[in-house]
mmCIF file of C-alpha atoms in Angstrom:
data_model
loop_
_atom_site.group_PDB
_atom_site.id
_atom_site.type_symbol
_atom_site.label_atom_id
_atom_site.label_comp_id
_atom_site.label_asym_id
_atom_site.label_seq_id
_atom_site.Cartn_x
_atom_site.Cartn_y
_atom_site.Cartn_z
ATOM 1 C CA MET A 235 0.000 0.000 0.000
ATOM 2 C CA LYS A 236 0.947 3.640 -0.282
ATOM 3 C CA ILE A 237 0.384 5.972 2.661
ATOM 4 C CA THR A 238 0.850 9.723 2.650
ATOM 5 C CA VAL A 239 1.940 11.230 5.961
ATOM 6 C CA LEU A 240 1.272 14.953 6.307
ATOM 7 C CA GLY A 241 3.558 16.822 8.686
ATOM 8 C CA ALA A 242 7.287 16.214 9.112
ATOM 9 C CA GLY A 243 7.692 16.995 12.781
ATOM 10 C CA ALA A 244 9.097 14.400 15.169
ATOM 11 C CA TRP A 245 5.943 12.265 15.457
ATOM 12 C CA GLY A 246 4.987 12.484 11.785
ATOM 13 C CA THR A 247 8.492 11.457 10.767
ATOM 14 C CA ALA A 248 8.641 8.609 13.286
ATOM 15 C CA LEU A 249 5.310 7.233 12.055
ATOM 16 C CA ALA A 250 6.409 7.559 8.426
ATOM 17 C CA MET A 251 9.606 5.663 9.191
ATOM 18 C CA GLN A 252 7.696 2.953 11.061
ATOM 19 C CA ILE A 253 5.125 2.391 8.310
ATOM 20 C CA SER A 254 7.772 2.479 5.570
ATOM 21 C CA GLN A 255 9.239 -0.738 6.958
ATOM 22 C CA GLN A 256 6.365 -2.547 5.208
ATOM 23 C CA HIS A 257 4.764 -0.061 2.795
ATOM 24 C CA GLN A 258 5.504 2.825 0.444
ATOM 25 C CA VAL A 259 5.292 6.162 2.288
ATOM 26 C CA THR A 260 5.422 9.765 1.152
ATOM 27 C CA LEU A 261 6.196 12.247 3.930
ATOM 28 C CA TRP A 262 4.908 15.734 3.119
ATOM 29 C CA ALA A 263 6.017 19.039 4.622
ATOM 30 C CA ARG A 264 5.029 22.521 3.528
ATOM 31 C CA ASN A 265 8.493 24.017 4.014
ATOM 32 C CA THR A 266 10.484 23.393 0.824
ATOM 33 C CA ALA A 267 13.831 24.050 2.525
ATOM 34 C CA HIS A 268 13.018 21.460 5.180
ATOM 35 C CA VAL A 269 12.074 18.929 2.506
ATOM 36 C CA SER A 270 15.227 19.652 0.526
ATOM 37 C CA GLY A 271 17.345 19.112 3.625
ATOM 38 C CA MET A 272 15.660 15.778 4.395
ATOM 39 C CA ARG A 273 16.178 14.627 0.813
ATOM 40 C CA ASN A 274 19.856 15.444 0.973
ATOM 41 C CA VAL A 275 20.631 13.621 4.218
ATOM 42 C CA ARG A 276 17.809 11.001 4.103
ATOM 43 C CA ALA A 277 16.881 11.912 7.690
ATOM 44 C CA ASN A 278 15.096 14.634 9.651
ATOM 45 C CA PRO A 279 17.830 16.175 11.819
ATOM 46 C CA LEU A 280 15.691 19.231 12.567
ATOM 47 C CA TYR A 281 13.203 17.217 14.628
ATOM 48 C CA LEU A 282 14.434 13.630 14.981
ATOM 49 C CA GLY A 283 18.208 13.426 14.861
ATOM 50 C CA ASP A 284 20.159 11.395 12.324
ATOM 51 C CA PHE A 285 17.960 8.283 12.078
ATOM 52 C CA LYS A 286 18.105 7.334 8.411
ATOM 53 C CA PHE A 287 15.129 6.893 6.065
ATOM 54 C CA ASN A 288 14.835 3.609 4.182
ATOM 55 C CA ASP A 289 14.201 3.351 0.433
ATOM 56 C CA ASN A 290 10.403 3.055 0.884
ATOM 57 C CA LEU A 291 10.195 6.572 2.341
ATOM 58 C CA GLN A 292 10.111 9.611 0.068
ATOM 59 C CA VAL A 293 9.693 13.268 1.031
ATOM 60 C CA GLU A 294 7.679 15.859 -0.873
ATOM 61 C CA SER A 295 6.629 19.516 -0.551
ATOM 62 C CA ASP A 296 3.990 19.476 -3.304
ATOM 63 C CA LEU A 297 0.736 18.255 -1.743
ATOM 64 C CA ALA A 298 -0.803 17.103 -5.024
ATOM 65 C CA ILE A 299 2.229 14.942 -5.810
ATOM 66 C CA ALA A 300 2.360 13.612 -2.251
ATOM 67 C CA LEU A 301 -1.279 12.469 -2.407
ATOM 68 C CA LYS A 302 -1.090 10.836 -5.834
ATOM 69 C CA GLY A 303 -1.759 7.111 -5.620
ATOM 70 C CA ALA A 304 -2.259 7.099 -1.836
ATOM 71 C CA ASP A 305 -4.523 4.496 -0.222
ATOM 72 C CA PHE A 306 -5.068 6.656 2.833
ATOM 73 C CA ILE A 307 -3.750 9.784 4.533
ATOM 74 C CA LEU A 308 -2.166 10.052 7.959
ATOM 75 C CA SER A 309 -2.271 13.691 9.074
ATOM 76 C CA VAL A 310 0.152 14.782 11.772
ATOM 77 C CA VAL A 311 -0.102 18.545 11.252
ATOM 78 C CA PRO A 312 -0.888 20.586 14.398
ATOM 79 C CA THR A 313 -4.547 20.768 15.375
ATOM 80 C CA SER A 314 -4.571 24.479 14.538
ATOM 81 C CA GLY A 315 -3.883 23.604 10.886
ATOM 82 C CA PHE A 316 -5.995 20.442 10.642
ATOM 83 C CA ARG A 317 -9.086 22.033 9.094
ATOM 84 C CA ALA A 318 -6.970 23.912 6.552
ATOM 85 C CA ILE A 319 -5.161 20.767 5.374
ATOM 86 C CA LEU A 320 -8.477 18.905 4.991
ATOM 87 C CA ARG A 321 -9.738 21.755 2.839
ATOM 88 C CA ASP A 322 -6.541 21.709 0.773
ATOM 89 C CA ILE A 323 -7.027 17.975 0.161
ATOM 90 C CA LYS A 324 -10.630 18.503 -0.938
ATOM 91 C CA ALA A 325 -9.626 21.413 -3.202
ATOM 92 C CA LEU A 326 -7.262 19.066 -5.039
ATOM 93 C CA GLY A 327 -10.158 16.683 -5.709
ATOM 94 C CA TYR A 328 -9.015 13.875 -3.417
ATOM 95 C CA LYS A 329 -11.524 11.959 -1.310
ATOM 96 C CA LEU A 330 -9.326 9.568 0.618
ATOM 97 C CA PRO A 331 -9.701 8.012 4.071
ATOM 98 C CA VAL A 332 -7.983 10.208 6.666
ATOM 99 C CA ILE A 333 -6.393 9.274 9.987
ATOM 100 C CA TRP A 334 -5.031 12.010 12.204
ATOM 101 C CA ALA A 335 -2.458 11.809 14.994
ATOM 102 C CA ASN A 336 -2.704 15.429 16.144
ATOM 103 C CA LYS A 337 -4.161 16.116 19.591
ATOM 104 C CA GLY A 338 -5.962 19.081 21.082
ATOM 105 C CA LEU A 339 -8.865 21.420 20.386
ATOM 106 C CA GLU A 340 -9.110 23.770 17.439
ATOM 107 C CA PRO A 341 -8.308 27.367 18.409
ATOM 108 C CA ALA A 342 -11.318 29.713 18.470
ATOM 109 C CA THR A 343 -13.941 26.980 17.861
ATOM 110 C CA ALA A 344 -12.904 24.669 20.761
ATOM 111 C CA LYS A 345 -13.756 21.697 18.527
ATOM 112 C CA LEU A 346 -11.995 18.361 18.702
ATOM 113 C CA PRO A 347 -10.400 16.902 15.552
ATOM 114 C CA HIS A 348 -13.230 14.421 14.945
ATOM 115 C CA GLU A 349 -15.737 17.290 15.023
ATOM 116 C CA VAL A 350 -13.642 19.147 12.455
ATOM 117 C CA ALA A 351 -13.450 15.990 10.324
ATOM 118 C CA LEU A 352 -17.211 15.536 10.514
ATOM 119 C CA GLU A 353 -17.754 19.101 9.286
ATOM 120 C CA GLU A 354 -15.151 18.972 6.529
ATOM 121 C CA LEU A 355 -15.356 15.352 5.336
ATOM 122 C CA GLY A 356 -18.841 14.245 6.363
ATOM 123 C CA ALA A 357 -19.949 11.063 8.082
ATOM 124 C CA GLU A 358 -19.809 8.925 4.921
ATOM 125 C CA GLN A 359 -16.060 9.256 4.414
ATOM 126 C CA ALA A 360 -13.829 6.967 6.490
ATOM 127 C CA TRP A 361 -11.738 8.751 9.110
ATOM 128 C CA GLY A 362 -10.239 8.131 12.509
ATOM 129 C CA ALA A 363 -7.781 9.114 15.244
ATOM 130 C CA LEU A 364 -4.458 7.475 16.142
ATOM 131 C CA SER A 365 -3.487 8.122 19.753
ATOM 132 C CA GLY A 366 -1.791 6.595 22.762
ATOM 133 C CA PRO A 367 1.338 6.712 24.954
ATOM 134 C CA SER A 368 3.977 7.236 22.310
ATOM 135 C CA PHE A 369 7.154 9.303 22.189
ATOM 136 C CA ALA A 370 8.695 9.655 18.724
ATOM 137 C CA ALA A 371 12.206 9.320 20.158
ATOM 138 C CA GLU A 372 11.396 5.817 21.427
ATOM 139 C CA LEU A 373 9.416 4.553 18.435
ATOM 140 C CA VAL A 374 12.199 5.519 16.036
ATOM 141 C CA ARG A 375 14.664 3.532 18.170
ATOM 142 C CA GLY A 376 12.550 0.429 17.729
ATOM 143 C CA LEU A 377 11.305 0.360 21.328
ATOM 144 C CA PRO A 378 7.917 -1.283 22.032
ATOM 145 C CA THR A 379 4.976 1.101 21.558
ATOM 146 C CA ALA A 380 1.212 0.518 21.658
ATOM 147 C CA VAL A 381 -1.476 2.912 20.402
ATOM 148 C CA THR A 382 -5.173 2.908 19.563
ATOM 149 C CA LEU A 383 -6.838 3.661 16.232
ATOM 150 C CA ALA A 384 -10.438 4.796 16.683
ATOM 151 C CA ALA A 385 -12.472 5.223 13.496
ATOM 152 C CA ASN A 386 -16.015 5.883 12.330
ATOM 153 C CA ASP A 387 -15.898 2.664 10.295
ATOM 154 C CA GLU A 388 -14.887 -0.608 11.952
ATOM 155 C CA ALA A 389 -13.657 -2.267 8.759
ATOM 156 C CA PHE A 390 -11.466 0.743 7.966
ATOM 157 C CA ALA A 391 -10.041 0.751 11.506
ATOM 158 C CA ILE A 392 -9.066 -2.910 11.176
ATOM 159 C CA GLU A 393 -7.600 -2.476 7.681
ATOM 160 C CA ALA A 394 -5.643 0.710 8.423
ATOM 161 C CA GLY A 395 -4.545 -0.618 11.803
ATOM 162 C CA ALA A 396 -3.135 -3.718 10.130
ATOM 163 C CA VAL A 397 -1.053 -1.529 7.817
ATOM 164 C CA MET A 398 0.675 0.112 10.779
ATOM 165 C CA HIS A 399 0.682 -2.857 13.177
ATOM 166 C CA GLY A 400 3.787 -4.995 13.353
ATOM 167 C CA GLY A 401 7.154 -5.523 14.982
ATOM 168 C CA ASN A 402 7.584 -3.186 17.940
ATOM 169 C CA PHE A 403 4.401 -1.233 17.089
ATOM 170 C CA ARG A 404 1.030 -2.553 18.321
ATOM 171 C CA VAL A 405 -2.179 -0.950 17.071
ATOM 172 C CA TYR A 406 -5.449 -1.639 18.873
ATOM 173 C CA THR A 407 -8.790 -0.589 17.383
ATOM 174 C CA SER A 408 -11.789 1.230 18.846
ATOM 175 C CA ALA A 409 -15.061 2.817 17.771
ATOM 176 C CA ASP A 410 -14.908 5.555 20.440
ATOM 177 C CA VAL A 411 -13.461 8.415 18.404
ATOM 178 C CA ALA A 412 -14.782 11.042 20.842
ATOM 179 C CA GLY A 413 -13.231 9.390 23.891
ATOM 180 C CA VAL A 414 -9.882 8.906 22.166
ATOM 181 C CA ALA A 415 -9.879 12.548 21.035
ATOM 182 C CA VAL A 416 -10.600 13.847 24.536
ATOM 183 C CA GLY A 417 -7.871 11.709 26.103
ATOM 184 C CA GLY A 418 -5.312 12.932 23.594
ATOM 185 C CA ALA A 419 -6.224 16.570 24.167
ATOM 186 C CA LEU A 420 -6.620 16.704 27.942
ATOM 187 C CA LYS A 421 -3.506 14.724 28.867
ATOM 188 C CA ASN A 422 -1.374 17.608 27.580
ATOM 189 C CA VAL A 423 -3.047 20.070 29.936
ATOM 190 C CA MET A 424 -2.569 17.695 32.859
ATOM 191 C CA ALA A 425 1.094 17.262 31.914
ATOM 192 C CA ILE A 426 1.652 21.008 32.294
ATOM 193 C CA ALA A 427 0.122 20.745 35.772
ATOM 194 C CA ALA A 428 2.342 17.751 36.579
ATOM 195 C CA GLY A 429 5.392 19.682 35.409
ATOM 196 C CA ILE A 430 4.488 22.569 37.697
ATOM 197 C CA SER A 431 4.083 20.155 40.617
ATOM 198 C CA ASP A 432 7.415 18.454 39.936
ATOM 199 C CA GLY A 433 9.155 21.777 39.327
ATOM 200 C CA MET A 434 7.995 23.035 42.708
ATOM 201 C CA GLN A 435 9.322 19.845 44.363
ATOM 202 C CA PHE A 436 5.917 18.755 45.666
ATOM 203 C CA GLY A 437 6.914 15.102 45.500
ATOM 204 C CA ASN A 438 5.528 11.773 44.389
ATOM 205 C CA ASN A 439 2.337 11.922 46.465
ATOM 206 C CA ALA A 440 1.277 15.141 44.784
ATOM 207 C CA ARG A 441 2.095 13.863 41.295
ATOM 208 C CA ALA A 442 0.104 10.670 41.821
ATOM 209 C CA ALA A 443 -2.883 12.623 43.151
ATOM 210 C CA LEU A 444 -2.726 15.084 40.272
ATOM 211 C CA ILE A 445 -2.618 12.343 37.626
ATOM 212 C CA THR A 446 -5.535 10.535 39.249
ATOM 213 C CA ARG A 447 -7.700 13.626 39.600
ATOM 214 C CA GLY A 448 -6.666 14.677 36.107
ATOM 215 C CA LEU A 449 -8.007 11.374 34.815
ATOM 216 C CA ALA A 450 -11.302 12.114 36.581
ATOM 217 C CA GLU A 451 -11.495 15.493 34.804
ATOM 218 C CA MET A 452 -10.727 13.908 31.448
ATOM 219 C CA THR A 453 -13.409 11.301 31.992
ATOM 220 C CA ARG A 454 -16.090 13.830 33.001
ATOM 221 C CA PHE A 455 -15.319 15.951 29.956
ATOM 222 C CA GLY A 456 -15.237 12.926 27.658
ATOM 223 C CA LEU A 457 -18.542 11.519 28.895
ATOM 224 C CA ALA A 458 -20.190 14.900 28.317
ATOM 225 C CA LEU A 459 -19.029 14.732 24.692
ATOM 226 C CA GLY A 460 -20.248 11.184 24.107
ATOM 227 C CA GLY A 461 -17.111 9.226 24.956
ATOM 228 C CA GLN A 462 -17.156 5.836 26.666
ATOM 229 C CA LYS A 463 -15.909 5.498 30.238
ATOM 230 C CA GLU A 464 -13.755 2.423 29.520
ATOM 231 C CA THR A 465 -11.766 4.380 26.922
ATOM 232 C CA PHE A 466 -10.286 6.514 29.695
ATOM 233 C CA MET A 467 -8.931 3.405 31.411
ATOM 234 C CA GLY A 468 -7.091 2.422 28.232
ATOM 235 C CA LEU A 469 -4.060 3.458 26.210
ATOM 236 C CA THR A 470 -5.472 6.775 25.027
ATOM 237 C CA GLY A 471 -6.692 7.732 28.516
ATOM 238 C CA ALA A 472 -4.714 6.582 31.531
ATOM 239 C CA GLY A 473 -1.834 5.291 29.400
ATOM 240 C CA ASP A 474 -1.147 8.517 27.530
ATOM 241 C CA LEU A 475 -1.806 10.597 30.650
ATOM 242 C CA ILE A 476 0.756 8.711 32.741
ATOM 243 C CA LEU A 477 3.394 8.888 30.023
ATOM 244 C CA THR A 478 2.950 12.589 29.308
ATOM 245 C CA CYS A 479 2.903 13.537 32.985
ATOM 246 C CA THR A 480 6.069 11.601 33.848
ATOM 247 C CA GLY A 481 8.129 11.041 30.681
ATOM 248 C CA GLN A 482 11.389 12.826 30.003
ATOM 249 C CA TYR A 483 10.437 13.617 26.398
ATOM 250 C CA SER A 484 7.143 15.335 27.314
ATOM 251 C CA ARG A 485 7.103 18.871 25.912
ATOM 252 C CA ASN A 486 4.026 19.810 27.922
ATOM 253 C CA ARG A 487 5.567 18.606 31.191
ATOM 254 C CA GLU A 488 8.652 20.635 30.292
ATOM 255 C CA VAL A 489 6.488 23.752 29.955
ATOM 256 C CA GLY A 490 5.198 23.157 33.488
ATOM 257 C CA LEU A 491 8.692 22.574 34.873
ATOM 258 C CA GLN A 492 9.934 25.845 33.425
ATOM 259 C CA LEU A 493 6.870 27.787 34.571
ATOM 260 C CA ALA A 494 7.609 26.570 38.100
ATOM 261 C CA SER A 495 11.159 27.902 37.775
ATOM 262 C CA GLY A 496 9.808 31.398 37.110
ATOM 263 C CA LYS A 497 10.301 31.644 33.353
ATOM 264 C CA SER A 498 7.676 33.414 31.258
ATOM 265 C CA LEU A 499 5.508 31.398 28.885
ATOM 266 C CA GLU A 500 6.777 33.437 25.932
ATOM 267 C CA GLU A 501 10.390 32.600 26.763
ATOM 268 C CA ILE A 502 9.592 28.919 27.283
ATOM 269 C CA LEU A 503 7.794 28.508 23.962
ATOM 270 C CA GLN A 504 10.478 30.407 22.093
ATOM 271 C CA ASN A 505 13.156 28.017 23.322
ATOM 272 C CA LEU A 506 11.113 24.799 23.157
ATOM 273 C CA GLY A 507 11.486 24.262 19.403
ATOM 274 C CA HIS A 508 8.396 22.028 19.207
ATOM 275 C CA VAL A 509 4.641 22.501 19.550
ATOM 276 C CA ALA A 510 3.260 22.054 23.080
ATOM 277 C CA GLU A 511 -0.419 21.483 22.322
ATOM 278 C CA GLY A 512 -1.499 21.789 25.963
ATOM 279 C CA VAL A 513 -0.763 25.515 26.015
ATOM 280 C CA HIS A 514 -3.470 26.268 23.443
ATOM 281 C CA THR A 515 -5.740 23.417 24.479
ATOM 282 C CA ALA A 516 -6.237 24.632 28.065
ATOM 283 C CA ARG A 517 -8.012 27.817 26.970
ATOM 284 C CA GLU A 518 -10.318 25.971 24.571
ATOM 285 C CA VAL A 519 -11.147 23.250 27.106
ATOM 286 C CA VAL A 520 -12.140 25.877 29.672
ATOM 287 C CA LYS A 521 -14.434 27.457 27.103
ATOM 288 C CA ARG A 522 -16.010 24.128 26.156
ATOM 289 C CA ALA A 523 -16.285 22.919 29.755
ATOM 290 C CA LYS A 524 -18.234 26.025 30.735
ATOM 291 C CA GLU A 525 -20.663 25.410 27.873
ATOM 292 C CA LEU A 526 -21.092 21.786 28.970
ATOM 293 C CA GLY A 527 -21.273 22.561 32.685
ATOM 294 C CA VAL A 528 -18.352 20.235 33.485
ATOM 295 C CA ASP A 529 -16.252 20.877 36.608
ATOM 296 C CA MET A 530 -12.538 20.962 35.648
ATOM 297 C CA PRO A 531 -10.553 22.602 38.461
ATOM 298 C CA ILE A 532 -7.067 21.505 37.343
ATOM 299 C CA THR A 533 -7.656 22.726 33.803
ATOM 300 C CA TYR A 534 -9.041 26.034 35.074
ATOM 301 C CA GLU A 535 -5.968 26.654 37.231
ATOM 302 C CA VAL A 536 -3.553 25.724 34.425
ATOM 303 C CA ASP A 537 -5.333 28.169 32.117
ATOM 304 C CA LYS A 538 -5.056 30.933 34.731
ATOM 305 C CA VAL A 539 -1.301 30.365 34.899
ATOM 306 C CA LEU A 540 -0.889 30.252 31.118
ATOM 307 C CA ALA A 541 -3.184 33.088 30.089
ATOM 308 C CA HIS A 542 -4.166 35.198 33.085
ATOM 309 C CA GLY A 543 -0.979 35.917 35.000
ATOM 310 C CA GLN A 544 -1.575 33.630 37.979
ATOM 311 C CA SER A 545 1.542 32.223 39.643
ATOM 312 C CA PRO A 546 2.043 28.442 39.786
ATOM 313 C CA ARG A 547 2.028 28.584 43.590
ATOM 314 C CA GLU A 548 -1.349 30.343 43.627
ATOM 315 C CA ALA A 549 -2.736 27.657 41.325
ATOM 316 C CA VAL A 550 -1.619 24.903 43.696
ATOM 317 C CA GLU A 551 -3.033 26.714 46.721
ATOM 318 C CA ASN A 552 -6.380 27.157 44.974
ATOM 319 C CA LEU A 553 -6.573 23.441 44.218
ATOM 320 C CA LEU A 554 -5.612 22.402 47.749
ATOM 321 C CA ASN A 555 -8.095 24.791 49.357
ATOM 322 C CA ARG A 556 -11.130 23.613 47.398
ATOM 323 C CA GLU A 557 -14.065 22.258 49.396
ATOM 324 C CA GLN A 558 -14.219 18.557 50.200
ATOM 325 C CA LYS A 559 -15.838 16.459 47.468
ATOM 326 C CA SER A 560 -16.694 12.889 46.575
ATOM 327 C CA GLU A 561 -14.016 11.065 44.573
ATOM 328 C CA ALA A 562 -16.580 9.621 42.153
ATOM 329 C CA VAL A 563 -16.387 10.794 38.545
#
């Protein structure tokens, strides 16, 4: 099969390299200089070091050429650009199945990727989300990784999952696109909170409590949007949350760590070099949660730190001083 991967950041490149072990892959990036550099060195040193591409992997900056002959599309562009790339694909006359691996909520609309896909592609076209506890730096080294592919069509989920499944990469399937989308978005916000907690030396007890209560928030939000409770106990819920809140490669946790050290958000993002989706997601989740009437205290406090000038210490004090509540979701 031929798969077109859109977005040559770390995760897009790692997925392209993984799939190209068994299939033909075209990796597309908008930046022509970036593409030219990857062609020359047969690697993506800008985002993923010097791991070499195999002969099944080609890189392309022309979207029409990249899509030609593809069996399906794997989009790994940031959530902020997801709607635009779907429209670009449609404008070129392609109507191909689309899987996305981006996480978060669309800026301004506060919509999740599957809601954007429904608006832009319709319910009849096959589409789905690939998510789970997965760092690009580990996948590209051949370390064991397991993710979930949730799609609006069961047969497509099984077929596309089989294309990616193999070796060190396990792909489970699901029909709960909404639940998978929520888990992928909210875990980044919780990772910023975990980074703040770790950066302020609050210890293991605090981190464990934060992850657990963060999972409760994710679940409440997901259920309100039609997700299934069991999804949040799986790879795309608890699994991805634990990894992103504790892993050394977590960009969102790194944002929290540096906020705790007193650095400004602007300085942190300027030096990060990668997208930290949780920064933009927090604001949109707060907006959506208010509309849904969902209580999300951790997310609210993270948003106050990111966008409203609140100090990390004030955020922690606000959470600790909340009234006593039942633990039930």
